Tab-separated table of C-alpha atoms and ligand atoms in Angstrom:
chain	number	residue	atom	x	y	z
A	1240	ASP	CA	-35.524	0.484	-74.657
A	1241	LEU	CA	-35.469	-3.073	-75.971
A	1242	GLY	CA	-34.358	-2.199	-79.509
A	1243	PRO	CA	-34.548	-5.309	-81.665
A	1244	TYR	CA	-34.835	-7.636	-78.645
A	1245	ARG	CA	-37.910	-9.278	-77.170
A	1246	TYR	CA	-36.734	-9.416	-73.584
A	1247	TYR	CA	-34.172	-7.585	-71.463
A	1248	MET	CA	-32.460	-10.884	-70.807
A	1249	GLN	CA	-31.855	-11.332	-74.527
A	1250	LYS	CA	-30.625	-7.746	-74.844
A	1251	GLU	CA	-28.319	-8.219	-71.878
A	1252	ILE	CA	-26.920	-11.476	-73.279
A	1253	PHE	CA	-25.969	-9.671	-76.477
A	1254	GLU	CA	-24.569	-6.688	-74.556
A	1255	GLN	CA	-21.910	-8.861	-72.962
A	1256	PRO	CA	-19.042	-8.080	-75.355
A	1257	ARG	CA	-19.653	-4.378	-74.635
A	1258	ALA	CA	-20.006	-4.993	-70.876
A	1259	VAL	CA	-16.705	-6.872	-70.763
A	1260	ALA	CA	-14.938	-4.229	-72.861
A	1261	ASP	CA	-16.240	-1.488	-70.524
A	1262	THR	CA	-15.141	-3.425	-67.451
A	1263	LEU	CA	-11.632	-3.687	-68.933
A	1264	GLN	CA	-11.527	-0.093	-70.117
A	1265	GLY	CA	-8.440	1.834	-69.027
A	1266	ILE	CA	-6.706	-1.263	-67.665
A	1267	ASP	CA	-3.324	-1.320	-69.394
A	1268	SER	CA	-1.464	-3.331	-66.817
A	1269	ILE	CA	-2.149	-5.598	-63.886
A	1270	MET	CA	-1.818	-3.942	-60.497
A	1271	PRO	CA	-3.456	-4.415	-57.107
A	1272	GLU	CA	-4.518	-0.742	-57.157
A	1273	LEU	CA	-7.319	-1.764	-59.529
A	1274	PHE	CA	-9.025	-2.840	-56.296
A	1275	GLY	CA	-8.243	0.239	-54.184
A	1276	ASP	CA	-5.350	2.439	-53.071
A	1277	THR	CA	-4.365	0.196	-50.179
A	1278	ALA	CA	-4.772	-3.094	-52.059
A	1279	TRP	CA	-1.052	-3.819	-52.466
A	1280	ARG	CA	-0.522	-3.794	-48.705
A	1281	VAL	CA	-3.627	-5.919	-48.123
A	1282	PHE	CA	-2.874	-8.476	-50.862
A	1283	ASN	CA	0.704	-8.752	-49.638
A	1284	ALA	CA	-0.502	-9.718	-46.165
A	1285	VAL	CA	-3.081	-12.378	-47.029
A	1286	ASP	CA	-2.462	-16.115	-46.750
A	1287	SER	CA	-5.818	-17.327	-48.103
A	1288	VAL	CA	-8.989	-16.192	-49.833
A	1289	LEU	CA	-12.623	-16.633	-48.801
A	1290	LEU	CA	-15.227	-15.904	-51.476
A	1291	LEU	CA	-18.821	-15.222	-50.367
A	1292	ALA	CA	-21.830	-14.996	-52.685
A	1293	CYS	CA	-25.317	-16.298	-53.521
A	1294	GLY	CA	-26.917	-17.832	-56.620
A	1295	GLY	CA	-25.242	-17.045	-59.914
A	1296	SER	CA	-22.628	-14.881	-58.199
A	1297	PHE	CA	-21.681	-17.960	-56.158
A	1298	HIS	CA	-20.916	-19.762	-59.439
A	1299	ALA	CA	-18.652	-16.901	-60.532
A	1300	ALA	CA	-16.890	-17.180	-57.179
A	1301	LEU	CA	-16.485	-20.962	-57.613
A	1302	THR	CA	-14.778	-20.392	-60.961
A	1303	ALA	CA	-12.378	-17.998	-59.281
A	1304	LYS	CA	-11.310	-20.730	-56.865
A	1305	TYR	CA	-9.796	-22.651	-59.787
A	1306	TRP	CA	-8.064	-19.523	-61.105
A	1307	ILE	CA	-6.665	-18.233	-57.810
A	1308	GLU	CA	-5.385	-21.635	-56.728
A	1309	SER	CA	-3.657	-22.414	-60.006
A	1310	ILE	CA	-2.357	-18.958	-60.939
A	1311	ALA	CA	-1.817	-17.130	-57.617
A	1312	ARG	CA	-1.187	-20.344	-55.613
A	1313	LEU	CA	-3.269	-19.246	-52.617
A	1314	PRO	CA	-5.705	-21.533	-50.764
A	1315	VAL	CA	-9.300	-20.568	-51.558
A	1316	GLN	CA	-12.655	-21.326	-49.940
A	1317	VAL	CA	-15.956	-20.470	-51.559
A	1318	GLU	CA	-19.055	-20.280	-49.406
A	1319	ILE	CA	-22.724	-19.702	-50.032
A	1320	ALA	CA	-23.258	-16.526	-48.005
A	1321	SER	CA	-26.406	-17.805	-46.270
A	1322	GLU	CA	-24.470	-20.851	-45.032
A	1323	PHE	CA	-21.286	-19.073	-44.014
A	1324	ARG	CA	-23.034	-16.534	-41.831
A	1325	TYR	CA	-24.493	-19.233	-39.584
A	1326	ARG	CA	-21.514	-21.580	-39.528
A	1327	ASP	CA	-18.721	-21.624	-36.960
A	1328	ALA	CA	-16.000	-21.293	-39.561
A	1329	VAL	CA	-12.352	-21.424	-38.557
A	1330	LEU	CA	-10.346	-18.961	-40.603
A	1331	SER	CA	-7.125	-17.001	-40.365
A	1332	GLU	CA	-7.326	-13.231	-39.800
A	1333	ASN	CA	-5.106	-12.925	-42.839
A	1334	THR	CA	-7.857	-14.173	-45.102
A	1335	LEU	CA	-8.924	-11.899	-47.917
A	1336	VAL	CA	-12.738	-11.870	-47.804
A	1337	VAL	CA	-14.169	-11.310	-51.285
A	1338	ALA	CA	-17.917	-10.697	-51.570
A	1339	VAL	CA	-19.289	-11.093	-55.090
A	1340	SER	CA	-22.665	-9.514	-55.827
A	1341	GLN	CA	-24.353	-7.878	-58.788
A	1342	SER	CA	-26.656	-5.702	-56.691
A	1343	GLY	CA	-24.547	-5.242	-53.591
A	1344	GLU	CA	-27.804	-5.390	-51.619
A	1345	THR	CA	-28.246	-9.154	-51.125
A	1346	ALA	CA	-29.063	-9.523	-47.417
A	1347	ASP	CA	-27.180	-12.783	-46.933
A	1348	VAL	CA	-24.026	-11.431	-48.562
A	1349	LEU	CA	-24.106	-8.321	-46.366
A	1350	GLY	CA	-24.747	-10.545	-43.342
A	1351	ALA	CA	-21.861	-12.862	-44.228
A	1352	VAL	CA	-19.418	-9.962	-44.591
A	1353	GLU	CA	-20.532	-8.644	-41.209
A	1354	VAL	CA	-19.908	-12.047	-39.626
A	1355	ALA	CA	-16.464	-12.271	-41.264
A	1356	LYS	CA	-15.577	-8.864	-39.829
A	1357	GLN	CA	-16.795	-9.878	-36.367
A	1358	MET	CA	-14.490	-12.901	-36.652
A	1359	GLY	CA	-11.578	-10.494	-37.093
A	1360	MET	CA	-11.226	-10.655	-40.858
A	1361	ALA	CA	-10.850	-6.980	-41.749
A	1362	LYS	CA	-9.492	-7.464	-45.247
A	1363	THR	CA	-12.677	-7.176	-47.253
A	1364	LEU	CA	-13.167	-6.677	-50.981
A	1365	ALA	CA	-16.445	-6.189	-52.858
A	1366	ILE	CA	-16.851	-7.177	-56.501
A	1367	CYS	CA	-20.059	-5.435	-57.381
A	1368	ASN	CA	-21.998	-3.902	-60.268
A	1369	VAL	CA	-23.492	-1.040	-58.235
A	1370	ALA	CA	-21.013	1.556	-56.977
A	1371	THR	CA	-23.476	3.099	-54.507
A	1372	SER	CA	-24.514	-0.191	-52.887
A	1373	ALA	CA	-24.383	-1.168	-49.231
A	1374	LEU	CA	-21.807	-3.879	-49.983
A	1375	VAL	CA	-19.347	-1.414	-51.521
A	1376	ARG	CA	-19.734	0.790	-48.436
A	1377	GLU	CA	-19.153	-2.200	-46.124
A	1378	CYS	CA	-15.930	-3.435	-47.738
A	1379	ALA	CA	-12.497	-1.847	-47.473
A	1380	LEU	CA	-11.606	-2.533	-51.114
A	1381	HIS	CA	-13.774	-2.750	-54.187
A	1382	PHE	CA	-13.931	-3.356	-57.906
A	1383	ILE	CA	-16.972	-2.114	-59.817
A	1384	THR	CA	-17.971	-4.151	-62.858
A	1385	ARG	CA	-19.326	-2.062	-65.709
A	1386	ALA	CA	-22.097	-4.321	-66.932
A	1387	GLY	CA	-24.535	-1.408	-66.710
A	1388	ILE	CA	-27.966	-1.726	-65.138
A	1389	GLU	CA	-29.192	-5.308	-65.353
A	1390	ILE	CA	-32.977	-5.570	-65.644
A	1391	GLY	CA	-33.631	-9.251	-66.389
A	1392	VAL	CA	-33.942	-11.166	-63.118
A	1393	ALA	CA	-31.649	-13.882	-64.480
A	1394	SER	CA	-28.130	-12.507	-64.306
A	1395	THR	CA	-26.113	-12.598	-67.544
A	1396	LYS	CA	-23.839	-9.638	-68.220
A	1397	ALA	CA	-23.265	-9.130	-64.498
A	1398	PHE	CA	-22.048	-12.746	-64.263
A	1399	THR	CA	-19.522	-12.548	-67.110
A	1400	THR	CA	-18.180	-9.193	-65.911
A	1401	GLN	CA	-17.824	-10.655	-62.399
A	1402	LEU	CA	-15.662	-13.353	-63.964
A	1403	VAL	CA	-13.519	-10.690	-65.645
A	1404	ALA	CA	-13.117	-8.881	-62.314
A	1405	LEU	CA	-12.232	-12.141	-60.547
A	1406	PHE	CA	-9.643	-12.942	-63.209
A	1407	LEU	CA	-8.079	-9.491	-62.724
A	1408	LEU	CA	-8.055	-10.205	-58.982
A	1409	THR	CA	-6.332	-13.539	-59.621
A	1410	LEU	CA	-3.626	-11.847	-61.705
A	1411	SER	CA	-3.149	-9.053	-59.154
A	1412	LEU	CA	-2.763	-11.544	-56.294
A	1413	ALA	CA	-0.329	-13.552	-58.416
A	1414	GLN	CA	1.694	-10.443	-59.178
A	1415	VAL	CA	2.004	-9.388	-55.532
A	1416	ARG	CA	3.125	-12.926	-54.687
A	1417	GLY	CA	5.748	-12.966	-57.445
A	1418	LYS	CA	3.839	-15.598	-59.422
A	1419	LEU	CA	3.261	-13.537	-62.564
A	1420	THR	CA	6.045	-12.828	-65.051
A	1421	ASP	CA	5.864	-9.783	-67.345
A	1422	GLU	CA	5.395	-12.173	-70.255
A	1423	GLU	CA	2.459	-13.913	-68.567
A	1424	GLU	CA	0.922	-10.558	-67.679
A	1425	LYS	CA	1.107	-9.461	-71.334
A	1426	GLU	CA	-0.354	-12.735	-72.537
A	1427	HIS	CA	-3.293	-12.593	-70.104
A	1428	LEU	CA	-3.983	-8.949	-70.987
A	1429	ARG	CA	-3.954	-9.818	-74.661
A	1430	ALA	CA	-6.463	-12.625	-74.067
A	1431	LEU	CA	-8.672	-10.327	-71.968
A	1432	ARG	CA	-8.687	-7.629	-74.667
A	1433	HIS	CA	-9.648	-10.161	-77.310
A	1434	LEU	CA	-12.536	-11.484	-75.177
A	1435	PRO	CA	-15.273	-9.193	-76.578
A	1436	ASP	CA	-14.442	-10.410	-80.097
A	1437	ALA	CA	-14.356	-14.045	-79.057
A	1438	MET	CA	-17.658	-13.602	-77.187
A	1439	SER	CA	-19.330	-12.117	-80.267
A	1440	LYS	CA	-18.295	-15.184	-82.244
A	1441	VAL	CA	-19.853	-17.473	-79.636
A	1442	LEU	CA	-23.081	-15.439	-79.621
A	1443	ALA	CA	-23.233	-15.940	-83.394
A	1444	LEU	CA	-23.835	-19.652	-82.682
A	1445	GLU	CA	-27.383	-18.731	-81.610
A	1446	PRO	CA	-29.162	-20.483	-84.548
A	1447	SER	CA	-27.647	-23.892	-83.676
A	1448	ILE	CA	-28.440	-23.327	-80.001
A	1449	ILE	CA	-32.073	-22.510	-80.885
A	1450	ALA	CA	-32.279	-25.873	-82.663
A	1451	TRP	CA	-31.142	-27.633	-79.470
A	1452	SER	CA	-33.501	-25.591	-77.298
A	1453	GLU	CA	-36.429	-26.838	-79.386
A	1454	VAL	CA	-35.617	-30.382	-78.286
A	1455	LEU	CA	-34.773	-29.511	-74.683
A	1456	THR	CA	-37.853	-27.382	-74.086
A	1457	ARG	CA	-39.998	-30.518	-74.388
A	1458	LYS	CA	-38.129	-32.267	-71.558
A	1459	GLU	CA	-38.989	-32.164	-67.875
A	1460	ASN	CA	-35.444	-32.799	-66.630
A	1461	ILE	CA	-31.980	-31.943	-67.893
A	1462	LEU	CA	-28.566	-32.783	-66.471
A	1463	PHE	CA	-25.648	-30.401	-66.976
A	1464	VAL	CA	-22.109	-31.697	-66.564
A	1465	GLY	CA	-18.655	-30.163	-66.632
A	1466	ARG	CA	-15.281	-30.683	-65.025
A	1467	GLY	CA	-12.689	-28.461	-63.397
A	1468	MET	CA	-13.283	-24.755	-63.899
A	1469	HIS	CA	-16.194	-25.627	-66.207
A	1470	TYR	CA	-18.106	-27.387	-63.442
A	1471	PRO	CA	-19.304	-23.958	-62.215
A	1472	VAL	CA	-20.352	-23.199	-65.814
A	1473	ALA	CA	-22.543	-26.319	-65.733
A	1474	LEU	CA	-24.004	-25.141	-62.393
A	1475	GLU	CA	-24.762	-21.766	-63.924
A	1476	GLY	CA	-26.339	-23.430	-66.972
A	1477	ALA	CA	-28.647	-25.496	-64.754
A	1478	LEU	CA	-29.573	-22.469	-62.629
A	1479	LYS	CA	-30.453	-20.383	-65.693
A	1480	MET	CA	-32.524	-23.240	-67.102
A	1481	LYS	CA	-34.504	-23.739	-63.861
A	1482	GLU	CA	-34.954	-20.078	-63.208
A	1483	ILE	CA	-36.496	-18.959	-66.503
A	1484	SER	CA	-37.806	-22.090	-68.275
A	1485	TYR	CA	-38.978	-23.907	-65.083
A	1486	ILE	CA	-37.462	-27.108	-66.458
A	1487	HIS	CA	-35.889	-29.113	-63.658
A	1488	ALA	CA	-32.139	-29.022	-64.234
A	1489	GLU	CA	-29.239	-30.236	-62.115
A	1490	ALA	CA	-25.524	-29.857	-62.585
A	1491	TYR	CA	-22.878	-32.387	-61.649
A	1492	ALA	CA	-19.136	-32.476	-61.779
A	1493	ALA	CA	-18.929	-35.102	-64.527
A	1494	GLY	CA	-16.807	-37.451	-62.428
A	1495	GLU	CA	-19.704	-37.707	-59.957
A	1496	LEU	CA	-22.130	-39.192	-62.488
A	1497	LYS	CA	-21.304	-42.766	-61.663
A	1498	HIS	CA	-21.774	-42.079	-57.948
A	1499	GLY	CA	-25.534	-41.736	-58.321
A	1500	PRO	CA	-27.041	-39.527	-61.009
A	1501	LEU	CA	-26.196	-41.982	-63.785
A	1502	ALA	CA	-29.203	-43.947	-62.481
A	1503	LEU	CA	-31.417	-41.162	-63.861
A	1504	VAL	CA	-30.008	-41.350	-67.362
A	1505	SER	CA	-32.290	-42.743	-70.046
A	1506	ALA	CA	-33.489	-41.677	-73.488
A	1507	GLU	CA	-35.747	-39.187	-71.655
A	1508	MET	CA	-32.900	-37.503	-69.776
A	1509	PRO	CA	-30.806	-35.211	-71.948
A	1510	VAL	CA	-27.318	-34.336	-70.726
A	1511	VAL	CA	-25.724	-31.025	-71.644
A	1512	ALA	CA	-21.930	-31.251	-71.426
A	1513	VAL	CA	-19.526	-28.325	-71.187
A	1514	ALA	CA	-16.513	-29.838	-72.914
A	1515	PRO	CA	-13.711	-27.374	-73.670
A	1516	ASN	CA	-10.421	-28.578	-75.000
A	1517	ASP	CA	-8.521	-28.679	-71.732
A	1518	ARG	CA	-6.582	-31.319	-69.854
A	1519	LEU	CA	-9.775	-32.849	-68.485
A	1520	LEU	CA	-11.329	-33.473	-71.908
A	1521	GLU	CA	-10.282	-37.117	-72.018
A	1522	LYS	CA	-11.811	-37.710	-68.574
A	1523	LEU	CA	-15.000	-35.962	-69.651
A	1524	ARG	CA	-15.090	-38.007	-72.832
A	1525	SER	CA	-15.244	-41.204	-70.793
A	1526	ASN	CA	-18.031	-39.694	-68.604
A	1527	MET	CA	-19.954	-38.898	-71.800
A	1528	HIS	CA	-19.440	-42.425	-73.021
A	1529	GLU	CA	-21.115	-43.687	-69.814
A	1530	VAL	CA	-24.152	-41.535	-70.639
A	1531	ASN	CA	-24.238	-42.587	-74.296
A	1532	ALA	CA	-24.009	-46.267	-73.384
A	1533	ARG	CA	-27.177	-45.870	-71.265
A	1534	GLY	CA	-29.176	-44.284	-74.052
A	1535	GLY	CA	-28.853	-40.722	-72.690
A	1536	LYS	CA	-28.850	-37.992	-75.343
A	1537	LEU	CA	-25.775	-35.775	-75.166
A	1538	PHE	CA	-25.664	-32.120	-76.172
A	1539	VAL	CA	-22.002	-31.188	-76.121
A	1540	PHE	CA	-20.512	-27.702	-76.236
A	1541	ALA	CA	-16.980	-28.344	-77.430
A	1542	ASP	CA	-14.111	-26.242	-78.767
A	1543	VAL	CA	-13.107	-25.970	-82.375
A	1544	ASP	CA	-10.007	-28.124	-82.089
A	1545	CYS	CA	-11.368	-30.789	-79.732
A	1546	GLY	CA	-11.685	-33.844	-81.949
A	1547	LEU	CA	-15.215	-34.528	-80.646
A	1548	SER	CA	-17.574	-35.401	-83.477
A	1549	PRO	CA	-21.319	-35.928	-83.592
A	1550	ALA	CA	-22.366	-39.584	-83.388
A	1551	PRO	CA	-25.636	-41.411	-82.704
A	1552	GLY	CA	-26.953	-39.868	-79.475
A	1553	ILE	CA	-24.242	-37.193	-79.420
A	1554	GLU	CA	-24.819	-33.709	-80.795
A	1555	VAL	CA	-21.906	-31.279	-80.861
A	1556	ILE	CA	-21.689	-27.501	-81.167
A	1557	ARG	CA	-18.151	-26.203	-81.461
A	1558	LEU	CA	-17.100	-22.871	-80.069
A	1559	VAL	CA	-14.758	-20.919	-82.309
A	1560	GLU	CA	-11.558	-21.136	-80.336
A	1561	HIS	CA	-10.127	-22.571	-77.156
A	1562	TYR	CA	-9.684	-19.808	-74.685
A	1563	GLY	CA	-7.322	-21.117	-72.030
A	1564	PRO	CA	-8.063	-19.982	-68.480
A	1565	LEU	CA	-10.772	-17.573	-69.701
A	1566	SER	CA	-12.699	-20.396	-71.367
A	1567	PRO	CA	-15.453	-20.426	-68.678
A	1568	ILE	CA	-16.468	-16.930	-69.821
A	1569	LEU	CA	-16.994	-18.099	-73.406
A	1570	HIS	CA	-18.694	-21.342	-72.392
A	1571	THR	CA	-21.215	-19.476	-70.215
A	1572	LEU	CA	-22.782	-17.783	-73.248
A	1573	PRO	CA	-24.311	-20.918	-74.815
A	1574	MET	CA	-25.746	-21.829	-71.382
A	1575	GLN	CA	-27.562	-18.481	-71.261
A	1576	LEU	CA	-28.845	-18.759	-74.840
A	1577	LEU	CA	-30.001	-22.330	-74.324
A	1578	ALA	CA	-32.029	-21.390	-71.235
A	1579	TYR	CA	-33.364	-18.254	-72.909
A	1580	HIS	CA	-34.630	-20.081	-75.979
A	1581	ALA	CA	-36.036	-23.012	-73.984
A	1582	ALA	CA	-37.952	-20.472	-71.886
A	1583	LEU	CA	-39.062	-18.532	-74.960
A	1584	ALA	CA	-40.491	-21.714	-76.467
A	1585	ARG	CA	-42.374	-22.361	-73.211
A	1586	GLY	CA	-43.752	-18.832	-73.144
A	1587	THR	CA	-42.628	-17.978	-69.609
A	1588	ASP	CA	-42.226	-14.432	-68.306
A	1589	ILE	CA	-38.481	-14.424	-68.984
A	1590	ASP	CA	-37.528	-11.097	-67.427
A	1591	LYS	CA	-39.642	-11.683	-64.323
A	1592	PRO	CA	-39.728	-15.403	-63.590
A	1593	ARG	CA	-42.344	-16.472	-61.070
A	1594	ASN	CA	-41.503	-16.241	-57.363
A	1595	LEU	CA	-38.194	-14.431	-57.912
A	1596	ALA	CA	-36.948	-10.888	-57.243
A	1597	LYS	CA	-34.009	-9.145	-58.864
A	1598	SER	CA	-32.472	-8.113	-55.613
A	1599	VAL	CA	-32.917	-10.364	-52.584
A	1600	THR	CA	-32.833	-7.881	-49.733
A	1601	VAL	CA	-34.453	-10.200	-47.196
A	1602	GLU	CA	-33.071	-13.449	-45.773
B	2936	F6R	C1	-29.269	-15.971	-61.096
B	2936	F6R	C2	-29.484	-14.783	-60.267
B	2936	F6R	C3	-29.440	-14.907	-58.784
B	2936	F6R	C4	-28.409	-13.921	-58.227
B	2936	F6R	C5	-28.384	-13.979	-56.707
B	2936	F6R	C6	-27.329	-13.066	-56.126
B	2936	F6R	O1	-29.502	-15.688	-62.428
B	2936	F6R	O2	-29.670	-13.713	-60.776
B	2936	F6R	O3	-29.113	-16.211	-58.405
B	2936	F6R	O4	-27.161	-14.237	-58.772
B	2936	F6R	O5	-29.651	-13.620	-56.195
B	2936	F6R	O6	-27.607	-11.715	-56.404
B	2936	F6R	P1	-26.482	-10.630	-56.289
B	2936	F6R	O7	-25.404	-10.964	-57.265
B	2936	F6R	O8	-27.157	-9.310	-56.582
B	2936	F6R	O9	-25.952	-10.690	-54.879
């Protein structure tokens, strides 16, 4: 039942505050047991983390690399499942293998987990939206996101709830390793509980995002840029845009612009920047200046307190608050809305984009 919505994707975008609240339901404290009865023993024995996923889920996993390294202080590798399974990787048996998948049926993810096990890595954890899936059966530990059934082919609520699960994993690993004080635990839990509210406020920016989509939908190419833990958000924004609007979009870590893609920038090449108020903002600002100086039109998603103002060639939408380590979750929402409205204006089949399937059960 679509209710007031035109497409499932739109409905699922607006369900995200509920999906995140459900995923957090009943979690009053951080503990490894959120991931299974034996998780404390497993987490205590690992010396590194390997995240395996495909597509959008791979972008969630990439975000987790930034979190786990900075908060739990463990080395992290993130691999596209279809690459990992055919690579002669060298990894310690004490690696925690985390497979991230909405469906839990993606053939390459299942194949990659099998390869990891054959290599002697028995510490496996599934982060999955389907409790009865093959992936959950294959992994020793699991966390089930409570996004609910996702119908739109382009993943939205599954992605943001994966991020919530990966943040809980980060905090649990940090706790086992003595890197999380009680104060920090309380502060992170408070921020997590406030997320649904903060997300609703970001979704309320839809009218301004529609105005931008009307410009972007007429373009054939769009660049997305971000830095640090918002680089994966830019990747996700470009993937969503390609997938449902069929506009060619690419994402770059903003510091890479001058190493090649800046050559593409002209008045015809809009650049969408994910620009939260973090310690990389000044660096990003200089990357944006490089674009502006070459006539590129910037569409900047900033935070309320960022000091970035609109200027000739620079449009700015401000999110309502800066959200610390959870900021990628908030900044993902405008990416989804931008792609959705660009696609809507182009009249594509948003819930069933051409050539794609919801669950990729073949290689
Ligand atoms: C992007 C998207 C796909 C999936 C990918 C992995 O919007 O939906 O890229 O993320 O096919 O699927 P799961 O998460 O089911 O393994």
